[in-house]
Coordinates of C-alpha atoms in Angstrom, one line a residue:
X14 CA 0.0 0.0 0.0
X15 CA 1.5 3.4 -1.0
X16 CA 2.4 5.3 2.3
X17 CA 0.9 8.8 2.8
X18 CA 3.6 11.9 3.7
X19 CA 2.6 15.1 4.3
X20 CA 4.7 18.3 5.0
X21 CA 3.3 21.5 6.9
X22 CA 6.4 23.9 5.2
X23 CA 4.7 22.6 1.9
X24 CA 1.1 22.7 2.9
X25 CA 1.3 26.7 5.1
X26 CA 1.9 28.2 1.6
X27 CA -0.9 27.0 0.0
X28 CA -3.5 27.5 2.5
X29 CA -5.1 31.1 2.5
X30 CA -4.6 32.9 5.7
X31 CA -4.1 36.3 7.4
X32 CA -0.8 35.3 8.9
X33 CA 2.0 32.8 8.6
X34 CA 1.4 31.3 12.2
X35 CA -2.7 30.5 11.4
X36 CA -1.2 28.9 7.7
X37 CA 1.2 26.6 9.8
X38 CA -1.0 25.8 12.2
X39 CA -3.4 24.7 10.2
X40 CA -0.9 23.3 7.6
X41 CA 0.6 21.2 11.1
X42 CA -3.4 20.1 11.9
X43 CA -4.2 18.5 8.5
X44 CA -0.7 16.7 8.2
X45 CA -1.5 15.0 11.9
X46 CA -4.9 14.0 10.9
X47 CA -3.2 12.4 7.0
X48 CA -0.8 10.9 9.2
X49 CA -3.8 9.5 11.5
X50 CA -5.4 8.0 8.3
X51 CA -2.2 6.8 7.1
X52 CA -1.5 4.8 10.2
X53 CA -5.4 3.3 10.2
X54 CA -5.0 1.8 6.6
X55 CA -1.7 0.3 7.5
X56 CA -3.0 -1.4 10.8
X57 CA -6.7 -2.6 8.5
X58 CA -3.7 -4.1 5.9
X59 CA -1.9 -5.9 8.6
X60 CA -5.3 -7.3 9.6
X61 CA -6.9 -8.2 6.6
X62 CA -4.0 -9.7 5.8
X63 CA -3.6 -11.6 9.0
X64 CA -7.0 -12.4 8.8
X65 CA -7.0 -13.8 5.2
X66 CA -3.7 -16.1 6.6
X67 CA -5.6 -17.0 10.3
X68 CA -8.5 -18.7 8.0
X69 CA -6.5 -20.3 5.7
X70 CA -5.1 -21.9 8.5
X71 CA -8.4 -22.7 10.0
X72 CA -9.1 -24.7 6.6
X73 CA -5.8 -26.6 6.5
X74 CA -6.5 -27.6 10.0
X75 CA -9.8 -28.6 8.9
X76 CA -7.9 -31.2 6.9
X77 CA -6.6 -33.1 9.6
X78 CA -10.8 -33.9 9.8
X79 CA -10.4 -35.0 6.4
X80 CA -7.6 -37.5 6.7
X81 CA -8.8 -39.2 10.2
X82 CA -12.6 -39.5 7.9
X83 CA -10.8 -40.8 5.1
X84 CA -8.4 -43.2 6.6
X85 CA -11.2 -44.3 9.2
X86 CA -13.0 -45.4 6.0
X87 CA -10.6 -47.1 4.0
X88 CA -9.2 -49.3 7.0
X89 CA -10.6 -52.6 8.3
X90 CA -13.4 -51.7 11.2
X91 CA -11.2 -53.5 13.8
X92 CA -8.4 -50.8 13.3
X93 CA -10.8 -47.9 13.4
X94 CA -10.1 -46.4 16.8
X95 CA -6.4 -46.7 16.5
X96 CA -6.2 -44.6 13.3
X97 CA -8.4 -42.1 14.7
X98 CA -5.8 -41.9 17.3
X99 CA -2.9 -41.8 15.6
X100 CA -4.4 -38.5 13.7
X101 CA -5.1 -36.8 16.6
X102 CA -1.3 -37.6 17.6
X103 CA 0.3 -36.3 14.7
X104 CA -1.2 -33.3 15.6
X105 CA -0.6 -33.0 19.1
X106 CA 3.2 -34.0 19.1
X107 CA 3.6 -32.4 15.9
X108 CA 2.4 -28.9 17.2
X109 CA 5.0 -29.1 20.0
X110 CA 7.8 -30.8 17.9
X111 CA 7.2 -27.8 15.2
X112 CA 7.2 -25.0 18.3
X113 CA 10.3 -26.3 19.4
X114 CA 12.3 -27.1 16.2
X115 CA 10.4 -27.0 13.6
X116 CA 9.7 -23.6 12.8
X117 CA 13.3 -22.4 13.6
X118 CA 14.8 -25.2 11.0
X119 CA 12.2 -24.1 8.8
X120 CA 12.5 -20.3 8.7
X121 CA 15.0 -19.2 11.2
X122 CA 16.4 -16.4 8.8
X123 CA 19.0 -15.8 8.2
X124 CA 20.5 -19.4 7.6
X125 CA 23.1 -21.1 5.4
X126 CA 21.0 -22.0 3.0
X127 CA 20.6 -25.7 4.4
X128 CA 19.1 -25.2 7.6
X129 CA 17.6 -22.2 10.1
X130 CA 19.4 -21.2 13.1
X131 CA 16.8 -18.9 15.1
X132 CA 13.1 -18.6 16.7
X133 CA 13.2 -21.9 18.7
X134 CA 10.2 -21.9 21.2
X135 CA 9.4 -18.7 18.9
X136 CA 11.7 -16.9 20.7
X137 CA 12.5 -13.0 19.6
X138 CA 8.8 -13.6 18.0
X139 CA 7.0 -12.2 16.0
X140 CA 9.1 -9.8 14.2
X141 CA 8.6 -7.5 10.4
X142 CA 8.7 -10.7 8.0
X143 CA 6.2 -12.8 10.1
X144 CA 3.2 -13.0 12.7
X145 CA 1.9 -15.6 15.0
X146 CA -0.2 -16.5 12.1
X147 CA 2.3 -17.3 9.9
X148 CA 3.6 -20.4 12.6
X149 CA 0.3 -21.7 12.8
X150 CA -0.3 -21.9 8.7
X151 CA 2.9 -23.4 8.7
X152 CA 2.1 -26.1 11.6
X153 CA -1.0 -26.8 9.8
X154 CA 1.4 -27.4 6.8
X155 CA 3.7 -30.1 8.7
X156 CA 0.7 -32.1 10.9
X157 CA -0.7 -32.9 7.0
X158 CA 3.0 -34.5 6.1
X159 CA 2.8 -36.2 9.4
X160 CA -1.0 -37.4 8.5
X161 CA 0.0 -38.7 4.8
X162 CA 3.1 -41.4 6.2
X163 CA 0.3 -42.7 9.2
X164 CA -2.0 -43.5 6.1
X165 CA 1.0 -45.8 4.4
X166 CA 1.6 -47.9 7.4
X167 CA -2.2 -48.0 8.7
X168 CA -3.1 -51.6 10.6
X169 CA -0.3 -53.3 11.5
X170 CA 2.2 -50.2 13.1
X171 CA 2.9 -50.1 17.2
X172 CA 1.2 -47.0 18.3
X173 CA 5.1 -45.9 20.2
X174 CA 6.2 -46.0 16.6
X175 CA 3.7 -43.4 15.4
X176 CA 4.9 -40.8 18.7
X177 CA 8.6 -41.2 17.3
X178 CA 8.1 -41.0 14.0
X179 CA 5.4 -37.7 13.8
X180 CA 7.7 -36.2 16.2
X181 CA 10.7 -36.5 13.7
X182 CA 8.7 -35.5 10.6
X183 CA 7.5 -32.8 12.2
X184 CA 10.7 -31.5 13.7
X185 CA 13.2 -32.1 11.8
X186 CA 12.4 -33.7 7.8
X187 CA 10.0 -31.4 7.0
X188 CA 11.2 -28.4 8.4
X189 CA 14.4 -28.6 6.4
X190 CA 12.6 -29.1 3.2
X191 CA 10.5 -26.5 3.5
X192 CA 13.3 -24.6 4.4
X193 CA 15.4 -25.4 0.7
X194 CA 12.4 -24.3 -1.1
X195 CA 9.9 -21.5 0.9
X196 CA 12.5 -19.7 2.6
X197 CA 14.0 -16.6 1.3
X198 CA 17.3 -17.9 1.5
X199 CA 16.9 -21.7 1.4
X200 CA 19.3 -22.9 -1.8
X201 CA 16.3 -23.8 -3.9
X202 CA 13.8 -20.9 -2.7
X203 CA 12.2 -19.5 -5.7
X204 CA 11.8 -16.4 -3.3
X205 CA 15.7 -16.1 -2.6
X206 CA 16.2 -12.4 -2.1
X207 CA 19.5 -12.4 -4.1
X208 CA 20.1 -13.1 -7.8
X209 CA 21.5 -16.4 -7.1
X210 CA 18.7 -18.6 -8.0
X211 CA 18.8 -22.4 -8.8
X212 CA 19.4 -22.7 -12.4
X213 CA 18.2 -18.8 -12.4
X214 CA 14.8 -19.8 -11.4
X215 CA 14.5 -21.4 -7.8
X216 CA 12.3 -24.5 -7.9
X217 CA 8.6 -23.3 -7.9
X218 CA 6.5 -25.5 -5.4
X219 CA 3.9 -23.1 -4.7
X220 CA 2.2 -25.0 -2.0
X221 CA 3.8 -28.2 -1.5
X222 CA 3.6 -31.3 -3.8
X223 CA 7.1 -31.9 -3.0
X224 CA 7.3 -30.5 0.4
X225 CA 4.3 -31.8 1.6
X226 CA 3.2 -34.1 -0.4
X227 CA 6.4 -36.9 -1.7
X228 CA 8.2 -36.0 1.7
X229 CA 4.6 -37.4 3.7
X230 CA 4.5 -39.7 0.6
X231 CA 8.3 -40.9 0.5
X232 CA 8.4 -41.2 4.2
X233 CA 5.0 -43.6 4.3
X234 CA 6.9 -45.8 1.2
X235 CA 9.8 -46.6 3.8
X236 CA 7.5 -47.4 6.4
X237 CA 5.4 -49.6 4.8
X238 CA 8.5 -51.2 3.1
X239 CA 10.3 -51.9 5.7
X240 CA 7.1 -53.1 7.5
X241 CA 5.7 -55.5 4.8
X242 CA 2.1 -55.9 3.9
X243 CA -0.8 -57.2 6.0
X244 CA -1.7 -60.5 6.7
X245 CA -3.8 -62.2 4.2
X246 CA -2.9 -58.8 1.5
X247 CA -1.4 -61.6 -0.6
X248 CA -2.2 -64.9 -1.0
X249 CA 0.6 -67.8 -1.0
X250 CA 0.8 -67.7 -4.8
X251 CA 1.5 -64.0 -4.6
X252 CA -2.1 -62.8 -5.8
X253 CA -3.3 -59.8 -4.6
X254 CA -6.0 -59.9 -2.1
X255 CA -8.5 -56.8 -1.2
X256 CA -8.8 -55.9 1.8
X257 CA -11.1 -53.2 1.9
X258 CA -11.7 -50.3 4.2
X259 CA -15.2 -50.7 6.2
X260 CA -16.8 -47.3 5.2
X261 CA -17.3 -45.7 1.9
X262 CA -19.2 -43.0 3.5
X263 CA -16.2 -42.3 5.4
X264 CA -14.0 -42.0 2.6
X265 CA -16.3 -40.0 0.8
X266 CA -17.4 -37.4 3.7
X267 CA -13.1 -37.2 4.2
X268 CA -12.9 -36.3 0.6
X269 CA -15.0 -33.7 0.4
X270 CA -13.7 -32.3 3.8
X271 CA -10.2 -32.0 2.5
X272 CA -11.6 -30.4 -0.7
X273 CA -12.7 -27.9 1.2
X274 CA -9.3 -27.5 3.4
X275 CA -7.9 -27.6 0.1
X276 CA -9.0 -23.9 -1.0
X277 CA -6.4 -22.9 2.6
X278 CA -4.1 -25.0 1.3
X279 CA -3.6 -23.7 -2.4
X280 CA -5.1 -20.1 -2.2
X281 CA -3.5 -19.5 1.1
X282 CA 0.1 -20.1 0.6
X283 CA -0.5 -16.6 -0.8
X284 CA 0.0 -15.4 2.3
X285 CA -1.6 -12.1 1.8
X286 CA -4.5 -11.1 0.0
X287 CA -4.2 -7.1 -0.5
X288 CA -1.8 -6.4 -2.5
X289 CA -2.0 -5.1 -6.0
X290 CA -0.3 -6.0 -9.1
X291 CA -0.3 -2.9 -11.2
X292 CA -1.4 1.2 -10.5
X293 CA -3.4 1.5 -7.2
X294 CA -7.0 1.1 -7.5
X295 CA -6.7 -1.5 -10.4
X296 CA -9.5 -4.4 -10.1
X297 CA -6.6 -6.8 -10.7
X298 CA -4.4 -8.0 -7.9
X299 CA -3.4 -10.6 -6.0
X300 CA -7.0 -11.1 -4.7
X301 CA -7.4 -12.3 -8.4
X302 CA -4.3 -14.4 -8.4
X303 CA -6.3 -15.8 -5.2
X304 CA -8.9 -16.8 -6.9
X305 CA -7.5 -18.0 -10.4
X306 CA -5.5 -20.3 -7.8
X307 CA -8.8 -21.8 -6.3
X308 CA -9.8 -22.3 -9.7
X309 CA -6.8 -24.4 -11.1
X310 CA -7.2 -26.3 -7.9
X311 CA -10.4 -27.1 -9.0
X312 CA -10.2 -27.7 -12.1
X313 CA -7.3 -30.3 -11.3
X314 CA -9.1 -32.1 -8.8
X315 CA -12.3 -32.7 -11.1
X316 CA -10.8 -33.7 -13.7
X317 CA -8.6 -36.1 -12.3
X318 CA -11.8 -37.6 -10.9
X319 CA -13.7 -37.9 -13.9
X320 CA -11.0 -39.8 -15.7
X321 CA -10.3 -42.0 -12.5
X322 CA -14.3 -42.9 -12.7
X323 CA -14.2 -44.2 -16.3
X324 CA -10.8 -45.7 -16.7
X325 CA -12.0 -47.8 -13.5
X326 CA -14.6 -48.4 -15.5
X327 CA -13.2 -49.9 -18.3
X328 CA -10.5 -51.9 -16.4
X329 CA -12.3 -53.1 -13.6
X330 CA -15.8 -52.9 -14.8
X331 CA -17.4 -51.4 -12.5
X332 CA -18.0 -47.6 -10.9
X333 CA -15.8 -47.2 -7.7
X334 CA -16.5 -44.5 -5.7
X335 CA -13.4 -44.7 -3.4
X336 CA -11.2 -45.0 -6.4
X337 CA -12.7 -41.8 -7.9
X338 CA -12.0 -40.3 -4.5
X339 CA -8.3 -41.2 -4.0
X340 CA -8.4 -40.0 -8.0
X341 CA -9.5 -36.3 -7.0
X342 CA -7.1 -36.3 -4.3
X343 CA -4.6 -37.2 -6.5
X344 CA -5.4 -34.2 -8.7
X345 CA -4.9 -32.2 -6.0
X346 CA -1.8 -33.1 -5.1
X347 CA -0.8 -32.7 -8.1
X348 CA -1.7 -29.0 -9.1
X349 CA -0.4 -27.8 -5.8
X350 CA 3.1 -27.2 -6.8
X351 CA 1.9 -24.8 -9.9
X352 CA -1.5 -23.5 -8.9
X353 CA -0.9 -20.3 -9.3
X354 CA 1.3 -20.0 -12.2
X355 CA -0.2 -22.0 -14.4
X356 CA -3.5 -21.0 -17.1
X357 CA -7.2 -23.0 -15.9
X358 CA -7.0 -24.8 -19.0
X359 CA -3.3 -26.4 -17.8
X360 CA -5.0 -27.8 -14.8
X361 CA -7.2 -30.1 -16.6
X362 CA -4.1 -31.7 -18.7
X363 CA -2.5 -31.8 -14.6
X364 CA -5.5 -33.7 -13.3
X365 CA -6.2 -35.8 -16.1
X366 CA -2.4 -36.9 -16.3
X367 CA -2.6 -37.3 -12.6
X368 CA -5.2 -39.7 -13.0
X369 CA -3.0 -42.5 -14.7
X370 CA -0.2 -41.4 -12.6
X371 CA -2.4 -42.9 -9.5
X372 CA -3.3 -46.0 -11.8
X373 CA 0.0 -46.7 -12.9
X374 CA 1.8 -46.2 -9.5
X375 CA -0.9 -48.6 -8.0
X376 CA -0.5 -51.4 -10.9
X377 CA 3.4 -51.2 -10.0
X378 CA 2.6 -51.2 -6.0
X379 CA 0.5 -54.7 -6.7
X380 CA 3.0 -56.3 -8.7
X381 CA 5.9 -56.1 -6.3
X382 CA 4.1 -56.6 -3.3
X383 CA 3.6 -53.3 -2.4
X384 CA 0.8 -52.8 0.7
X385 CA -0.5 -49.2 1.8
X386 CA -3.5 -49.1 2.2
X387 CA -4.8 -45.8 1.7
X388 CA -2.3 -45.7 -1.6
X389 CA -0.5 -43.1 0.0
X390 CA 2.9 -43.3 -1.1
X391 CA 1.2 -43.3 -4.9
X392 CA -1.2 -40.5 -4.6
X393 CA 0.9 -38.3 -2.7
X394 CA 4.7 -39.3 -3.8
X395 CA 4.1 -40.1 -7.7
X396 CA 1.0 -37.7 -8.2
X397 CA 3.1 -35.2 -6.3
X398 CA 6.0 -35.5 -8.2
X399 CA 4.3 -34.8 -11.3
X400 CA 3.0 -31.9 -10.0
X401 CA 6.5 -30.2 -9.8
X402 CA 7.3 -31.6 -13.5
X403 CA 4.1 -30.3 -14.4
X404 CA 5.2 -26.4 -13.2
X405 CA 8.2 -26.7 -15.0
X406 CA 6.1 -27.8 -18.3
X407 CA 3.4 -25.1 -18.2
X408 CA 3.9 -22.3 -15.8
X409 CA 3.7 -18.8 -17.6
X410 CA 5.9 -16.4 -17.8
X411 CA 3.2 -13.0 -16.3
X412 CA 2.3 -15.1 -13.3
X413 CA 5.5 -16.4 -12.5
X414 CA 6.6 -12.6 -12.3
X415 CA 3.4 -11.9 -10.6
X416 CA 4.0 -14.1 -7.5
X417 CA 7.8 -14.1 -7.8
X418 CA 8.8 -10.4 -8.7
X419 CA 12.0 -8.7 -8.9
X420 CA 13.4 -10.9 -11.6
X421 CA 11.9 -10.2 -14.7
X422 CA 13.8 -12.2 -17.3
X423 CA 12.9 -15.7 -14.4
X424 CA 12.9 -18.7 -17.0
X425 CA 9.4 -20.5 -16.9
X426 CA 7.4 -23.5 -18.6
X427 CA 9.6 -25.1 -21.2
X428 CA 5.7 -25.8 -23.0
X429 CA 5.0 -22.1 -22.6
X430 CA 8.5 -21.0 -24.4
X431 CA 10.5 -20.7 -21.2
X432 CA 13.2 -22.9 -22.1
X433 CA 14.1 -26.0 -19.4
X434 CA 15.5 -24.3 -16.7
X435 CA 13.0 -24.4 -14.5
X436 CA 11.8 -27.9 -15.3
X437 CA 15.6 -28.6 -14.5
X438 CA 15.1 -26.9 -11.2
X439 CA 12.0 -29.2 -10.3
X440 CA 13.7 -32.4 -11.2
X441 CA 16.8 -31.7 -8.7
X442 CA 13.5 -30.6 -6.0
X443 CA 12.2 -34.0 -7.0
X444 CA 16.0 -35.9 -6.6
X445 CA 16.9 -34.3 -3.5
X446 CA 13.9 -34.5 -1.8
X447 CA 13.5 -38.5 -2.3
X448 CA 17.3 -38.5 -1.2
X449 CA 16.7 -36.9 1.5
X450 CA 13.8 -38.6 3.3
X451 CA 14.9 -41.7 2.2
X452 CA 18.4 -40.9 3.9
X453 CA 16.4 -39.9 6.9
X454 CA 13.2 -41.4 7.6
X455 CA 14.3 -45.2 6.0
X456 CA 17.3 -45.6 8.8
X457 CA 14.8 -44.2 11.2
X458 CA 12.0 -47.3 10.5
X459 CA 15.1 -49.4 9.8
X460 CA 15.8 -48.9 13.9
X461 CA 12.0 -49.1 15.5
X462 CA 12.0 -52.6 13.2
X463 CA 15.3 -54.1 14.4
X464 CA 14.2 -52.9 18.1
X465 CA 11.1 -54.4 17.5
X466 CA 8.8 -51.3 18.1
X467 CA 7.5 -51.0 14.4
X468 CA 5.3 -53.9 13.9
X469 CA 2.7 -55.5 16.4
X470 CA 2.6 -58.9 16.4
X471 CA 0.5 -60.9 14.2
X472 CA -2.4 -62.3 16.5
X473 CA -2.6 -58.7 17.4
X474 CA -3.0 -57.8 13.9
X475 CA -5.7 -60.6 13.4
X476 CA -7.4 -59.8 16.5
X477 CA -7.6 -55.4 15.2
X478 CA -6.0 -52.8 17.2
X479 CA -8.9 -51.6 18.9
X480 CA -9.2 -54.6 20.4
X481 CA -5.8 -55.9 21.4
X482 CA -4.3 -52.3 22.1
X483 CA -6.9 -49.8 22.4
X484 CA -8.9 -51.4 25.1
X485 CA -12.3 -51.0 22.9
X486 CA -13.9 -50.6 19.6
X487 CA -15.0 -47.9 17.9
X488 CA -18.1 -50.1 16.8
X489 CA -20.6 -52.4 18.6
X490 CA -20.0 -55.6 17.2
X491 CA -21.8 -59.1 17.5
X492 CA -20.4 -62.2 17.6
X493 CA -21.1 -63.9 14.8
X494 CA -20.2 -60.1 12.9
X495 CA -16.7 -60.3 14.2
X496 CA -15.2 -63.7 13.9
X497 CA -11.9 -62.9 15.6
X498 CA -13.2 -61.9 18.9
X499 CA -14.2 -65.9 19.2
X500 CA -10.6 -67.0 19.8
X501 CA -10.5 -64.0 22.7
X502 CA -12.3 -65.4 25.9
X503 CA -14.6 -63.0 27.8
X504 CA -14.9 -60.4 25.9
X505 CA -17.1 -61.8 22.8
X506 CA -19.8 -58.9 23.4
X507 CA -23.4 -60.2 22.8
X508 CA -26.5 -58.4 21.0
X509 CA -28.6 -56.1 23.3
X510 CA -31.8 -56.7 22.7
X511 CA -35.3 -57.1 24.8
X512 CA -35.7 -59.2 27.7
X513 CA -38.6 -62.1 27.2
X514 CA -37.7 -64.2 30.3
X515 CA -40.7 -63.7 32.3
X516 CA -43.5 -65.4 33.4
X517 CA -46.6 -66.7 31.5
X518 CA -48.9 -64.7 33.9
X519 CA -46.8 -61.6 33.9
X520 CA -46.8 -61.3 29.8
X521 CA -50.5 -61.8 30.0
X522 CA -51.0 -58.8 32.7
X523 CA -49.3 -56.7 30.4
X524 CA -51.0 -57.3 27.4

């Protein structure tokens, strides 16, 4: 916003008056009461802006709704308490692990590039470059890594495993990835405030398919790897065996909930909202940017859904409403490194190429053995990574200057005449980042496994979760609805239902 100054030695001369003191005077009243304005529409752009940021956090938090629905769903029944729980955790320990660490490897400017060095515990905080609200968009932004890897490794994981892991993610793998590419001096920042940008263009991952999305993705592959696949997944011939998740209507309520949380996730990694692009009091600005941003999103995500729906179609023969919904997640994951560079028609080629991504990932996962069960690792990991080789394919050269300014000759989509630079810069994001997770979070499951705190034990696995470690279920079950409860003596739990044993007499009095 342009700032307002105002001068009374410029002002006394222009003002009629009888005398030189009445002209200042007056000259000195109206500059106080500019400067009083001046002040009020800085402090309403602070809060809008803060405002705009505080909701967009709101709706990413939402998400964490989204993924305990979803993954509730798309598990066995006998499991559902324990992945309820387990996305409640990676919330609570990752709020504290992110206060603590997080945040400060994240953005603790200025940093060497690799790593941040202050505001751990937020300490010296806030300052200029960032508000309270800014730390909790960006936890909101790690607890949704954490929640992707708990969906890999769903049904068969020892809850301690889950508090050590989260905790990690959170703290440590995260943070420094998101440090590389969103801070102003991380090594592959697209917002580096020098000239000395990766391959002159910084990596563009607007809102996280490789920072979010293929580290939570990457770190779930390891997991689940190292884990193995449930019992009875595959048969003794090596045939893959569905096991289903309990509740469509789970996964389809989580879906549409993390749609929603979605529009934080994508529009609001703007930051701000007021702020224009051109002369002041032009109808185009970044609240335009905003919305052209919610519209690629959407665009992505329906598309990849429709083509999800009919390919199923054809090679499965039937319509499958979960696999349309891991399709429109898929979609999203994808468009979320380039949703606001790219042109609403590019988003439809993103979904609809994220589609078969999702397919083809998952045809690959069944032939070598591959078990996650909410397809985790493919959605997130393989439709995330071509979501950054999607940005370096189409992203325009006005909206790259648009949310990146200051560098107006910034290479851009190699499709959209911008040479390969930037598509370069995405593959080494792409590179690094599987190196990286897989150099920190495999050695890290590699340990819980080899000190036996990964895996439960198999008639705990048989029996469910909720049963065996949970104390409870998170349904009433019958008997004969729950066969595995027979081998557990004293606590088969029996139908409720009316009590006929009385007397002949006594029915007859109360007919």
């Amino acid at each position: 916003m342009a700032s307002f100054t105002c001068s009374a030695s410029q002002l006394a001369p222009l003002l009629s008056s009888t005398t030189t003191a009445n002209s200042t005077a007056a000259a000195a009243y109206l500059c106080s009461q500019f400067t009083t304005i001046a002040n009020q529409l800085s402090d309403t752009s602070y809060a809008v802006n803060n405002t705009y940021l505080l909701f967009s956090a709101y709706l990413v938090f939402a998400m964490q709704l989204g993924f305990a629905m979803l993954c509730a769903g798309s598990v066995r029944a006998k499991n559902t308490m324990n992945i309820m729980l387990t996305n409640v955790l990676d919330a609570a320990a990752g709020g504290l692990s992110y206060y603590l660490f997080g945040y400060a490897f994240a953005f603790g400017s200025p940093s060497n590039g690799f790593i941040g060095r202050h505001f751990f515990s937020l300490n010296d905080f806030p300052y200029p470059l960032a508000d309270y609200s800014f730390f909790l968009y960006q936890w909101a932004f790690a607890i949704a890594a954490a929640g992707i890897t708990s969906g890999s490794i769903a049904e068969r994981t020892q809850f301690v495993a889950y508090l050590i892991y989260s905790s990690f993610l959170t703290g440590f793998v995260y943070p420094i990835v998101s440090h590389w590419v969103w801070s102003s001096d991380g090594w592959a920042s697209a917002s580096r405030s020098n000239n000395d940008l990766l391959f002159g263009s910084g990596a563009i991952d607007f809102a996280g398919s490789g920072v979010v999305h293929m580290v939570g993705g990457i770190a779930g592959l390891w997991g689940a790897l190292i884990e193995g696949p449930r019992i009875g997944r595959f048969d003794r011939e090596g045939r893959s065996v569905a096991l289903r998740g309990h509740s469509a209507s789970l996964v389809v309520l989580g879906t549409f909930l993390l749609w929603f949380g979605w529009y934080g996730f994508n529009p609001g990694s703007f930051l701000t909202i007021l702020k224009s692009y051109g002369g002041s009091g032009e109808y185009y600005g970044q609240w335009s940017a905003v919305g052209r941003t919610a519209v690629t999103t959407t665009l992505a995500g329906c598309t990849a859904a429709l083509t999800t729906l009919f390919s199923k179609r054809l090679l499965a023969g039937h319509w499958n409403v979960t696999d349309v919904c891991n399709g429109l997640l898929g979609g999203f994951a994808a468009i979320t490194s380039g949703c606001s560079v790219v042109e609403p028609w590019a988003a439809i080629i993103c979904g609809f190429v994220a589609a078969w991504v999702l397919i083809g990932c998952n045809k690959l996962a069944e032939k070598l053995k591959y078990d996650d069960p909410l397809e985790a690792a493919q959605l997130h990991g393989g439709c995330g990574a071509w979501g950054l080789l999607f940005t370096g394919l189409f992203a325009t050269n006005k909206y790259v200057n648009e949310v990146f300014p200051g560098n107006p000759g910034r290479p851009h989509g190699l499709f959209m005449g911008g040479g390969g630079k930037l598509l370069a810069a995405q593959i080494i994001q792409i590179l690094v980042i599987i190196g990286w997770v897989t150099g920190t979070m495999g050695p890290l499951f590699y340990g819980l496994n080899k000190m036996q705190l990964l895996r439960i034990s198999g008639e705990d696995e048989t029996a469910g979760m909720d049963l065996t470690r949970h104390g409870g279920f998170a349904y009433v079950y019958s008997d004969h609805e729950e066969p595995s409860l027979k081998s557990v003596p004293g606590l088969v739990m029996r139908r409720v239902g009316p009590n006929y044993e009385s007397s002949p007499d006594q029915n007859s009095e109360a007919v």
